[in-house]
Each structure stands twice: as C-alpha cells, then as structure tokens.
Amino acid sequence: MSDKKVIFSGIQPSGELMLGSYFGAIKNWVELSGMYDCYFCIVDMHAITVRQDPAELRRRTLEQLAQYIACGLDPEACALFVQSHAPQHAELAWVLGCYTMFGELQRMTQFKEKSSKNTENINSGLFTYPVLMAADILAYQADLVPVGDDQKQHLELTRDIAQRFNGIYGDVFTVPEPYIPKTGARIMSLCDPSSKMSKSDGTSGASVYLMDTPEAIMRAFKRAVTDSGSEVRYDLAEKPGVSNLMQIYSAATGMDLSAIEARFSGRGYGYFKSAVGEAVAETLRPIRERAADLMKNKDYLAGIYKKGARRASETSGRTLRGVYEKLGFVEK
Ligand code: ATP
Ligand code: LTN
C-alpha cells in the first residue's frame, strides 16, 4: 500500500464524452494524477438508471476507456476500470443506503431534474443513485474527488453519509473533499447557455464531443448562440452565451478572463467564435487521434480494465470487510 493520498472519480458511459466531461473532470484528473494514488472508473451501473441500448453501452464503455488514456491518464500508474467489474461498489451501496435518509435523497437536484425529464421511468435506481456514488468514493477511502460543479451536492451527501457512519462505528471512512476547477466546471450548451452541456443531450449543435473532427468543432462554434451587442465581455447575467465561450476559451488556453477580454477587444463575436473553435479543435485533435488508434487494439484495452478491476477490488474489498466487521456480520 502506498502512503499517497487517494483520488477517485468516474463518468457514466451514457453518451459520448464531450467538452464538459473533459474540462470539468478528466483534464483535472490528468493534472492531479501524478501526486495521488488514482482510481478512475467508468460507472456503467450508474448509466442504467436511464434506459441504455446494450450494444451501444458496451461500445461506449470501451471507447470511454480509450479516451481516458488518450486524454493523458497513465494506465500503469492509475487504476482504470469498469464499475460493474468491482462488485464491492454495489455491496457497499446497500449498506450505505441503510444510513441515508429518504428526505436527503429527495432533495437532490439531479434526481429532481432527471425525474422531470424522464417521467415514464422514475425508477428507484435514479433515486438511490447518489448512494452508489458515495459507495464508489468511500470504498477507496478517497481524499479528493475531482468533478464538475453539478456534482457538488452529491459530494456533500457523501460526506454526510461518511460522517454519520463514522459517528456510530468510529473512523471507518475517510471524509472526501470535492475538487472543482476554477474554469470549466460548468460548461453550458452552445445552443442554450441556460442549460448545462451534457453527454445525453440529443439537440444537434448543443455539445462538442471529444471525437468530433476539427471541421465539426469549427461549425459548432460558428453557430453557437451569442447575445445582443458585439463586445467580448464576461457578464453571466447580460451575456451568458459569450461568457460560456470565454470559459471554454480560458479552459482550452489557460488565459484568464480579463486577458481574453483584452485580446478580443473591438474584434466582434464572429472573430471570437472562430478563435474559440480553433483553440478547442487544437486541444482535442491529439486526443481524438490517440483514442482512434487505441480502439484498434481491443486486447490491450481489455488488459488495462482487467488489471484495473483487480486493483480496485483489492482496495474496495479491504474497506468492505472492515465495514462488515463493524456492522457485526459474521466473517465467512
Ligand atoms: P448525462 O448527460 O448522462 O447526465 P453528463 O454529461 O451530465 O451525463 P456525467 O457523467 O454526469 O456527465 O459527468 C461526468 C463528469 O463531468 C462529472 O464530474 C461532471 O461534474 C462533469 N460534467 C458533466 N457535465 C459538465 C459540464 N457541462 N461542465 C463541466 N463539467 C461537467
Ligand atoms: N454521478 C457522477 C458520476 C459518478 C462519480 C462517482 C463521480 C459516479 N460515481 C464517484 C465522482 C465520484 C456524475 O457525474 N453524474
């Protein structure tokens, strides 16, 4: 066992990875990964809270692994694995569910949003989704969880569950901290800057995907919704469209918002939109090429996720045994 601090994070294979997945999550995983003991998961069990086509889910799971590596995660240093390959997550979720209140889950914004969008399938998995997420994190005794802004509430619940359990049984779980980046934590749709860019948004032109060609990326940014006026200025209330593009440009180039305002002063929206498109296309080009290459070698990818699952099961199994002992379950 290493004495490094632990990072855990995951993304659902519920659609193609897009700009928000990258700037809100994966890019920060890569930046932090050298300093921590890392577990990065493809959370397929979370994805089935919404109906999935089995063949698509299988394809996307493997592609997501290829894209994790293409973004710069080192499979030798990090455990890259599929959630359903480590059954300890589901086992621990059952236990934690007995320490999570109905009312706490009812207050979750993501549940409210997803159930209002999916009125024909408000299943209990959608409701207990945050408990499985807490299990993912607590099973690894994670210190830090790098996520986008929308997951903050789930992280707070995870901390509450851990503290409640520790209050009864002693120090069983590490209480994790969220890591939310300063820029790129909430990328908005290019068609509607009042709604979050999302993997599973079917609206054409709303999202930019990691595997999009440079031409498709340029097209999406040229069509992106802007606001009245013509000045490139950060103002979330008056200029939500331009402000979103500035966030994206900042995340892609590392420039801060005031430097972006200065650079594009007097240039107009059209010029700025092309510049954002170019910056994003350049950021994503090597990722797309490397991921396409990796997808040609499925045996290599299978080797990675199998090795990842062994490492994950070992760590999460240790936590689970400790939890069962505290609860008073008879050892097998
Ligand atoms: P779905 O559309 O299926 O609900 P999603 O696109 O919202 O999925 P998740 O799998 O829920 O994506 O999120 C994966 C990670 O990416 C999380 O850390 C989440 O906070 C982050 N993330 C998702 N969307 C964005 C976004 N628009 N901007 C920044 N970060 C995001
Ligand atoms: N709920 C997260 C995905 C997720 C996750 C996790 C993120 C599942 N388990 C554990 C961090 C840590 C989402 O983005 N929708």
Tab-separated table of C-alpha atoms and ligand atoms in Angstrom:
chain	number	residue	atom	x	y	z
A	1	MET	CA	0.000	0.000	0.000
A	2	SER	CA	1.288	3.451	-0.863
A	3	ASP	CA	1.085	6.359	1.555
A	4	LYS	CA	-0.052	8.784	-1.135
A	5	LYS	CA	-3.456	10.403	-0.801
A	6	VAL	CA	-6.217	8.869	-2.876
A	7	ILE	CA	-8.291	10.244	-5.754
A	8	PHE	CA	-11.463	8.646	-7.048
A	9	SER	CA	-13.686	9.857	-9.861
A	10	GLY	CA	-15.946	8.440	-12.547
A	11	ILE	CA	-18.039	9.230	-15.597
A	12	GLN	CA	-21.119	7.393	-16.853
A	13	PRO	CA	-20.939	5.791	-20.315
A	14	SER	CA	-24.345	7.342	-21.003
A	15	GLY	CA	-23.245	9.168	-24.163
A	16	GLU	CA	-20.129	10.312	-25.983
A	17	LEU	CA	-17.646	12.246	-23.834
A	18	MET	CA	-17.870	15.977	-24.512
A	19	LEU	CA	-16.193	19.253	-23.591
A	20	GLY	CA	-17.769	19.346	-20.115
A	21	SER	CA	-16.514	15.824	-19.343
A	22	TYR	CA	-13.031	16.956	-20.331
A	23	PHE	CA	-12.728	20.432	-18.783
A	24	GLY	CA	-14.934	19.670	-15.775
A	25	ALA	CA	-13.383	16.316	-14.956
A	26	ILE	CA	-10.762	14.398	-16.993
A	27	LYS	CA	-8.335	17.271	-17.604
A	28	ASN	CA	-8.097	17.787	-13.834
A	29	TRP	CA	-7.697	14.061	-13.214
A	30	VAL	CA	-4.678	14.132	-15.511
A	31	GLU	CA	-3.185	17.202	-13.831
A	32	LEU	CA	-3.598	15.770	-10.326
A	33	SER	CA	-2.791	12.146	-11.085
A	34	GLY	CA	0.985	12.312	-10.548
A	35	MET	CA	0.577	13.314	-6.914
A	36	TYR	CA	-2.076	10.803	-5.845
A	37	ASP	CA	-2.990	7.153	-5.804
A	38	CYS	CA	-5.681	7.190	-8.500
A	39	TYR	CA	-8.830	5.242	-9.291
A	40	PHE	CA	-10.769	6.333	-12.374
A	41	CYS	CA	-13.907	4.467	-13.151
A	42	ILE	CA	-16.392	4.054	-15.990
A	43	VAL	CA	-19.605	3.961	-13.987
A	44	ASP	CA	-21.779	1.665	-16.092
A	45	MET	CA	-24.067	0.809	-13.172
A	46	HIS	CA	-24.978	4.477	-12.822
A	47	ALA	CA	-25.687	4.677	-16.562
A	48	ILE	CA	-28.509	2.113	-16.396
A	49	THR	CA	-30.623	4.441	-14.248
A	50	VAL	CA	-31.639	5.687	-17.699
A	51	ARG	CA	-32.501	3.105	-20.391
A	52	GLN	CA	-29.471	2.181	-22.494
A	53	ASP	CA	-29.126	0.189	-25.669
A	54	PRO	CA	-26.923	-2.820	-24.668
A	55	ALA	CA	-24.707	-2.781	-27.785
A	56	GLU	CA	-24.192	0.989	-27.504
A	57	LEU	CA	-23.392	0.764	-23.801
A	58	ARG	CA	-20.763	-1.918	-24.476
A	59	ARG	CA	-19.183	0.101	-27.305
A	60	ARG	CA	-19.162	3.336	-25.309
A	61	THR	CA	-17.623	1.689	-22.255
A	62	LEU	CA	-14.601	0.555	-24.246
A	63	GLU	CA	-14.355	3.855	-26.132
A	64	GLN	CA	-14.502	5.753	-22.876
A	65	LEU	CA	-11.534	3.780	-21.586
A	66	ALA	CA	-9.607	4.556	-24.798
A	67	GLN	CA	-10.494	8.241	-24.356
A	68	TYR	CA	-9.364	8.288	-20.708
A	69	ILE	CA	-5.947	7.068	-21.844
A	70	ALA	CA	-5.906	9.377	-24.876
A	71	CYS	CA	-6.531	12.364	-22.573
A	72	GLY	CA	-3.300	11.511	-20.754
A	73	LEU	CA	-4.158	9.123	-17.914
A	74	ASP	CA	-1.358	6.626	-17.485
A	75	PRO	CA	-2.824	3.110	-17.203
A	76	GLU	CA	0.355	1.905	-15.495
A	77	ALA	CA	0.041	4.452	-12.706
A	78	CYS	CA	-3.764	4.759	-12.328
A	79	ALA	CA	-6.366	2.033	-11.846
A	80	LEU	CA	-8.684	2.484	-14.859
A	81	PHE	CA	-11.676	0.188	-14.523
A	82	VAL	CA	-15.340	-0.540	-15.092
A	83	GLN	CA	-17.650	-0.176	-12.100
A	84	SER	CA	-19.563	-3.435	-12.655
A	85	HIS	CA	-16.233	-5.326	-12.569
A	86	ALA	CA	-15.802	-4.430	-8.885
A	87	PRO	CA	-18.948	-5.788	-7.182
A	88	GLN	CA	-17.876	-4.220	-3.878
A	89	HIS	CA	-19.396	-0.918	-5.054
A	90	ALA	CA	-22.912	-2.365	-5.205
A	91	GLU	CA	-22.435	-4.259	-1.950
A	92	LEU	CA	-21.286	-1.187	-0.081
A	93	ALA	CA	-24.103	0.838	-1.647
A	94	TRP	CA	-26.622	-1.448	0.033
A	95	VAL	CA	-25.033	-0.848	3.418
A	96	LEU	CA	-24.776	2.921	2.925
A	97	GLY	CA	-28.398	3.045	1.788
A	98	CYS	CA	-29.333	1.973	5.294
A	99	TYR	CA	-27.549	5.081	6.586
A	100	THR	CA	-29.034	7.539	4.072
A	101	MET	CA	-32.358	9.214	4.705
A	102	PHE	CA	-35.214	9.243	2.222
A	103	GLY	CA	-35.544	13.002	2.678
A	104	GLU	CA	-31.867	13.556	1.862
A	105	LEU	CA	-32.256	11.783	-1.478
A	106	GLN	CA	-35.483	13.633	-2.220
A	107	ARG	CA	-33.610	16.931	-2.040
A	108	MET	CA	-31.053	16.007	-4.735
A	109	THR	CA	-31.273	18.431	-7.667
A	110	GLN	CA	-30.063	15.868	-10.195
A	111	PHE	CA	-32.838	13.477	-9.156
A	112	LYS	CA	-35.430	16.214	-9.493
A	113	GLU	CA	-34.112	17.194	-12.935
A	114	LYS	CA	-33.749	13.666	-14.291
A	115	SER	CA	-37.116	12.534	-12.989
A	116	SER	CA	-38.867	15.524	-14.502
A	117	LYS	CA	-37.204	14.763	-17.870
A	118	ASN	CA	-37.942	11.023	-17.633
A	119	THR	CA	-41.490	10.879	-16.309
A	120	GLU	CA	-42.107	7.406	-17.790
A	121	ASN	CA	-39.138	5.835	-15.959
A	122	ILE	CA	-38.645	7.293	-12.486
A	123	ASN	CA	-37.055	4.106	-11.153
A	124	SER	CA	-35.654	3.599	-7.673
A	125	GLY	CA	-32.098	3.398	-9.084
A	126	LEU	CA	-32.423	7.007	-10.184
A	127	PHE	CA	-33.419	7.862	-6.629
A	128	THR	CA	-30.624	5.924	-4.881
A	129	TYR	CA	-28.020	6.932	-7.496
A	130	PRO	CA	-26.140	9.177	-5.011
A	131	VAL	CA	-25.776	6.274	-2.560
A	132	LEU	CA	-23.951	4.220	-5.199
A	133	MET	CA	-21.797	7.256	-5.900
A	134	ALA	CA	-20.984	7.548	-2.185
A	135	ALA	CA	-20.044	3.858	-2.182
A	136	ASP	CA	-17.743	4.382	-5.197
A	137	ILE	CA	-15.874	7.076	-3.335
A	138	LEU	CA	-15.852	5.737	0.220
A	139	ALA	CA	-14.801	2.214	-0.825
A	140	TYR	CA	-11.399	3.666	-1.794
A	141	GLN	CA	-11.050	5.934	1.248
A	142	ALA	CA	-10.694	8.753	-1.295
A	143	ASP	CA	-9.322	12.066	-0.049
A	144	LEU	CA	-10.159	14.046	-3.179
A	145	VAL	CA	-12.885	13.758	-5.822
A	146	PRO	CA	-12.357	15.923	-8.930
A	147	VAL	CA	-15.755	16.647	-10.533
A	148	GLY	CA	-17.701	19.397	-12.273
A	149	ASP	CA	-19.879	21.839	-10.404
A	150	ASP	CA	-23.101	19.796	-10.848
A	151	GLN	CA	-21.734	17.024	-8.601
A	152	LYS	CA	-21.071	19.252	-5.587
A	153	GLN	CA	-24.354	18.334	-3.914
A	154	HIS	CA	-23.675	14.593	-4.301
A	155	LEU	CA	-20.265	15.101	-2.730
A	156	GLU	CA	-21.811	16.888	0.228
A	157	LEU	CA	-24.190	13.977	0.726
A	158	THR	CA	-21.253	11.543	0.510
A	159	ARG	CA	-19.513	13.484	3.263
A	160	ASP	CA	-22.663	13.447	5.410
A	161	ILE	CA	-23.048	9.677	4.987
A	162	ALA	CA	-19.380	9.086	5.860
A	163	GLN	CA	-19.599	11.297	8.938
A	164	ARG	CA	-22.813	9.649	10.082
A	165	PHE	CA	-21.299	6.174	9.737
A	166	ASN	CA	-18.068	7.229	11.442
A	167	GLY	CA	-20.113	8.781	14.255
A	168	ILE	CA	-21.619	5.384	15.034
A	169	TYR	CA	-18.740	2.980	14.311
A	170	GLY	CA	-15.532	5.005	14.701
A	171	ASP	CA	-13.210	6.178	11.933
A	172	VAL	CA	-14.211	3.789	9.164
A	173	PHE	CA	-14.273	6.151	6.175
A	174	THR	CA	-12.066	8.996	5.007
A	175	VAL	CA	-14.311	12.037	4.555
A	176	PRO	CA	-13.590	13.176	0.952
A	177	GLU	CA	-13.139	16.722	-0.344
A	178	PRO	CA	-14.501	17.802	-3.730
A	179	TYR	CA	-12.085	19.316	-6.256
A	180	ILE	CA	-13.938	21.664	-8.578
A	181	PRO	CA	-11.821	23.567	-11.146
A	182	LYS	CA	-11.888	27.382	-11.321
A	183	THR	CA	-12.613	27.382	-15.055
A	184	GLY	CA	-14.583	24.790	-16.985
A	185	ALA	CA	-16.578	23.468	-14.010
A	186	ARG	CA	-19.854	24.259	-15.702
A	187	ILE	CA	-19.775	24.379	-19.496
A	188	MET	CA	-23.138	25.341	-20.943
A	189	SER	CA	-24.890	24.154	-24.100
A	190	LEU	CA	-23.820	26.010	-27.254
A	191	CYS	CA	-27.496	26.281	-28.286
A	192	ASP	CA	-28.866	27.374	-24.940
A	193	PRO	CA	-26.474	28.931	-22.425
A	194	SER	CA	-29.037	28.451	-19.650
A	195	SER	CA	-28.701	24.664	-19.739
A	196	LYS	CA	-25.641	22.547	-18.931
A	197	MET	CA	-23.791	20.883	-21.810
A	198	SER	CA	-24.432	17.180	-21.413
A	199	LYS	CA	-23.461	13.866	-22.973
A	200	SER	CA	-27.006	12.713	-23.346
A	201	ASP	CA	-28.432	15.929	-24.829
A	202	GLY	CA	-29.609	14.903	-28.279
A	203	THR	CA	-30.010	18.501	-29.558
A	204	SER	CA	-27.841	18.992	-32.615
A	205	GLY	CA	-25.126	21.618	-32.079
A	206	ALA	CA	-25.585	21.738	-28.289
A	207	SER	CA	-22.476	19.741	-27.360
A	208	VAL	CA	-18.945	19.357	-28.714
A	209	TYR	CA	-17.677	15.794	-28.398
A	210	LEU	CA	-14.083	14.689	-27.826
A	211	MET	CA	-14.198	12.641	-31.015
A	212	ASP	CA	-15.539	15.463	-33.229
A	213	THR	CA	-13.418	16.416	-36.234
A	214	PRO	CA	-11.876	19.926	-36.340
A	215	GLU	CA	-14.386	20.833	-39.086
A	216	ALA	CA	-17.358	19.773	-36.935
A	217	ILE	CA	-15.924	21.712	-33.991
A	218	MET	CA	-15.480	24.896	-36.048
A	219	ARG	CA	-19.033	24.558	-37.345
A	220	ALA	CA	-20.457	24.105	-33.836
A	221	PHE	CA	-18.687	27.202	-32.504
A	222	LYS	CA	-19.582	29.354	-35.503
A	223	ARG	CA	-23.233	28.514	-34.861
A	224	ALA	CA	-23.028	28.947	-31.087
A	225	VAL	CA	-25.667	31.235	-29.614
A	226	THR	CA	-24.325	34.657	-28.588
A	227	ASP	CA	-26.020	37.666	-27.059
A	228	SER	CA	-27.016	41.158	-28.069
A	229	GLY	CA	-24.206	43.686	-28.511
A	230	SER	CA	-20.848	42.841	-30.016
A	231	GLU	CA	-18.355	43.185	-27.193
A	232	VAL	CA	-16.457	40.171	-25.810
A	233	ARG	CA	-17.037	40.758	-22.095
A	234	TYR	CA	-17.601	38.370	-19.173
A	235	ASP	CA	-21.068	39.031	-17.784
A	236	LEU	CA	-23.115	35.972	-16.828
A	237	ALA	CA	-26.392	37.876	-16.469
A	238	GLU	CA	-26.241	40.033	-19.610
A	239	LYS	CA	-24.043	37.871	-21.845
A	240	PRO	CA	-24.467	34.211	-20.897
A	241	GLY	CA	-23.568	32.917	-24.382
A	242	VAL	CA	-20.341	34.917	-24.724
A	243	SER	CA	-19.429	34.226	-21.091
A	244	ASN	CA	-19.735	30.494	-21.733
A	245	LEU	CA	-17.474	30.780	-24.793
A	246	MET	CA	-14.978	32.740	-22.694
A	247	GLN	CA	-14.966	29.997	-20.059
A	248	ILE	CA	-14.305	27.436	-22.778
A	249	TYR	CA	-11.523	29.540	-24.307
A	250	SER	CA	-9.990	30.034	-20.881
A	251	ALA	CA	-10.109	26.303	-20.109
A	252	ALA	CA	-8.555	25.480	-23.501
A	253	THR	CA	-5.758	28.060	-23.434
A	254	GLY	CA	-5.141	28.768	-19.739
A	255	MET	CA	-5.715	32.516	-20.350
A	256	ASP	CA	-7.696	34.312	-17.666
A	257	LEU	CA	-10.944	36.113	-18.414
A	258	SER	CA	-9.572	39.649	-18.296
A	259	ALA	CA	-6.739	38.738	-20.678
A	260	ILE	CA	-9.340	37.274	-23.064
A	261	GLU	CA	-11.399	40.477	-22.909
A	262	ALA	CA	-8.271	42.492	-23.723
A	263	ARG	CA	-7.213	40.232	-26.588
A	264	PHE	CA	-10.620	40.325	-28.306
A	265	SER	CA	-11.493	43.925	-27.561
A	266	GLY	CA	-13.130	45.505	-30.635
A	267	ARG	CA	-12.982	42.236	-32.613
A	268	GLY	CA	-16.661	41.224	-32.611
A	269	TYR	CA	-18.354	37.901	-31.937
A	270	GLY	CA	-17.643	36.185	-35.260
A	271	TYR	CA	-13.883	36.535	-34.904
A	272	PHE	CA	-14.023	35.387	-31.270
A	273	LYS	CA	-16.152	32.331	-32.063
A	274	SER	CA	-13.649	31.183	-34.706
A	275	ALA	CA	-10.802	31.633	-32.238
A	276	VAL	CA	-12.623	29.520	-29.618
A	277	GLY	CA	-13.305	26.849	-32.258
A	278	GLU	CA	-9.636	26.754	-33.241
A	279	ALA	CA	-8.423	26.532	-29.635
A	280	VAL	CA	-10.808	23.671	-28.880
A	281	ALA	CA	-10.031	21.841	-32.130
A	282	GLU	CA	-6.303	22.027	-31.324
A	283	THR	CA	-6.887	20.767	-27.774
A	284	LEU	CA	-8.972	17.829	-28.938
A	285	ARG	CA	-7.064	16.828	-32.081
A	286	PRO	CA	-4.360	14.698	-30.378
A	287	ILE	CA	-6.958	13.133	-28.065
A	288	ARG	CA	-9.162	12.073	-30.973
A	289	GLU	CA	-6.238	10.664	-32.931
A	290	ARG	CA	-4.804	8.723	-29.999
A	291	ALA	CA	-8.214	7.345	-28.972
A	292	ALA	CA	-8.902	6.137	-32.536
A	293	ASP	CA	-5.518	4.401	-32.508
A	294	LEU	CA	-6.157	2.745	-29.144
A	295	MET	CA	-9.530	1.454	-30.310
A	296	LYS	CA	-7.682	-0.666	-32.892
A	297	ASN	CA	-6.200	-2.698	-30.066
A	298	LYS	CA	-9.091	-4.077	-28.037
A	299	ASP	CA	-6.914	-6.720	-26.355
A	300	TYR	CA	-4.686	-4.007	-24.958
A	301	LEU	CA	-7.738	-2.172	-23.598
A	302	ALA	CA	-9.121	-5.382	-22.077
A	303	GLY	CA	-5.774	-5.942	-20.352
A	304	ILE	CA	-5.998	-2.445	-18.827
A	305	TYR	CA	-9.531	-2.762	-17.475
A	306	LYS	CA	-8.866	-6.235	-16.100
A	307	LYS	CA	-5.762	-5.073	-14.281
A	308	GLY	CA	-7.681	-2.013	-13.058
A	309	ALA	CA	-10.504	-4.186	-11.707
A	310	ARG	CA	-8.077	-6.397	-9.780
A	311	ARG	CA	-6.503	-3.400	-8.116
A	312	ALA	CA	-9.887	-1.796	-7.446
A	313	SER	CA	-11.388	-4.964	-5.972
A	314	GLU	CA	-8.421	-5.412	-3.681
A	315	THR	CA	-8.745	-1.910	-2.212
A	316	SER	CA	-12.540	-1.787	-2.067
A	317	GLY	CA	-12.668	-5.370	-0.692
A	318	ARG	CA	-10.479	-4.286	2.210
A	319	THR	CA	-12.850	-1.423	3.055
A	320	LEU	CA	-15.911	-3.647	2.704
A	321	ARG	CA	-14.502	-6.289	5.051
A	322	GLY	CA	-13.824	-3.590	7.628
A	323	VAL	CA	-17.375	-2.275	7.273
A	324	TYR	CA	-18.943	-5.744	7.619
A	325	GLU	CA	-16.919	-6.378	10.733
A	326	LYS	CA	-18.052	-3.094	12.304
A	327	LEU	CA	-21.660	-3.923	11.472
A	328	GLY	CA	-21.446	-7.296	13.196
A	329	PHE	CA	-21.699	-9.543	10.127
A	330	VAL	CA	-20.183	-12.993	10.772
A	331	GLU	CA	-16.906	-13.499	8.888
A	332	LYS	CA	-17.134	-16.083	6.073
B	1	ATP	P1	-25.654	12.650	-18.522
B	1	ATP	O1	-25.908	13.559	-19.694
B	1	ATP	O2	-25.767	11.216	-18.853
B	1	ATP	O3	-26.445	13.041	-17.309
B	1	ATP	P2	-23.353	14.207	-18.068
B	1	ATP	O4	-22.976	14.615	-19.427
B	1	ATP	O5	-24.026	15.206	-17.208
B	1	ATP	O6	-24.162	12.859	-18.125
B	1	ATP	P3	-21.712	12.901	-16.150
B	1	ATP	O7	-21.315	11.525	-16.443
B	1	ATP	O8	-22.886	13.103	-15.259
B	1	ATP	O9	-22.000	13.738	-17.441
B	1	ATP	O10	-20.492	13.727	-15.591
B	1	ATP	C1	-19.145	13.329	-15.675
B	1	ATP	C2	-18.248	14.373	-15.073
B	1	ATP	O11	-18.215	15.525	-15.902
B	1	ATP	C3	-18.702	14.878	-13.705
B	1	ATP	O12	-17.573	15.176	-12.931
B	1	ATP	C4	-19.458	16.135	-14.037
B	1	ATP	O13	-19.491	17.041	-12.967
B	1	ATP	C5	-18.656	16.665	-15.195
B	1	ATP	N1	-19.511	17.437	-16.100
B	1	ATP	C6	-20.614	16.993	-16.740
B	1	ATP	N2	-21.145	17.967	-17.491
B	1	ATP	C7	-20.346	19.055	-17.330
B	1	ATP	C8	-20.357	20.373	-17.854
B	1	ATP	N3	-21.291	20.764	-18.690
B	1	ATP	N4	-19.384	21.223	-17.484
B	1	ATP	C9	-18.407	20.825	-16.636
B	1	ATP	N5	-18.342	19.600	-16.097
B	1	ATP	C10	-19.297	18.714	-16.429
B	2	LTN	N1	-22.562	10.990	-10.583
B	2	LTN	C1	-21.411	11.363	-11.343
B	2	LTN	C2	-20.651	10.198	-11.867
B	2	LTN	C3	-20.067	9.442	-10.741
B	2	LTN	C4	-18.972	9.853	-9.926
B	2	LTN	C5	-18.796	8.802	-8.974
B	2	LTN	C6	-18.170	10.974	-9.892
B	2	LTN	C7	-20.469	8.235	-10.267
B	2	LTN	N2	-19.701	7.844	-9.226
B	2	LTN	C8	-17.813	8.896	-7.982
B	2	LTN	C9	-17.176	11.052	-8.897
B	2	LTN	C10	-17.016	10.027	-7.974
B	2	LTN	C11	-21.884	12.234	-12.483
B	2	LTN	O1	-21.113	12.949	-12.980
B	2	LTN	N3	-23.073	12.172	-12.895
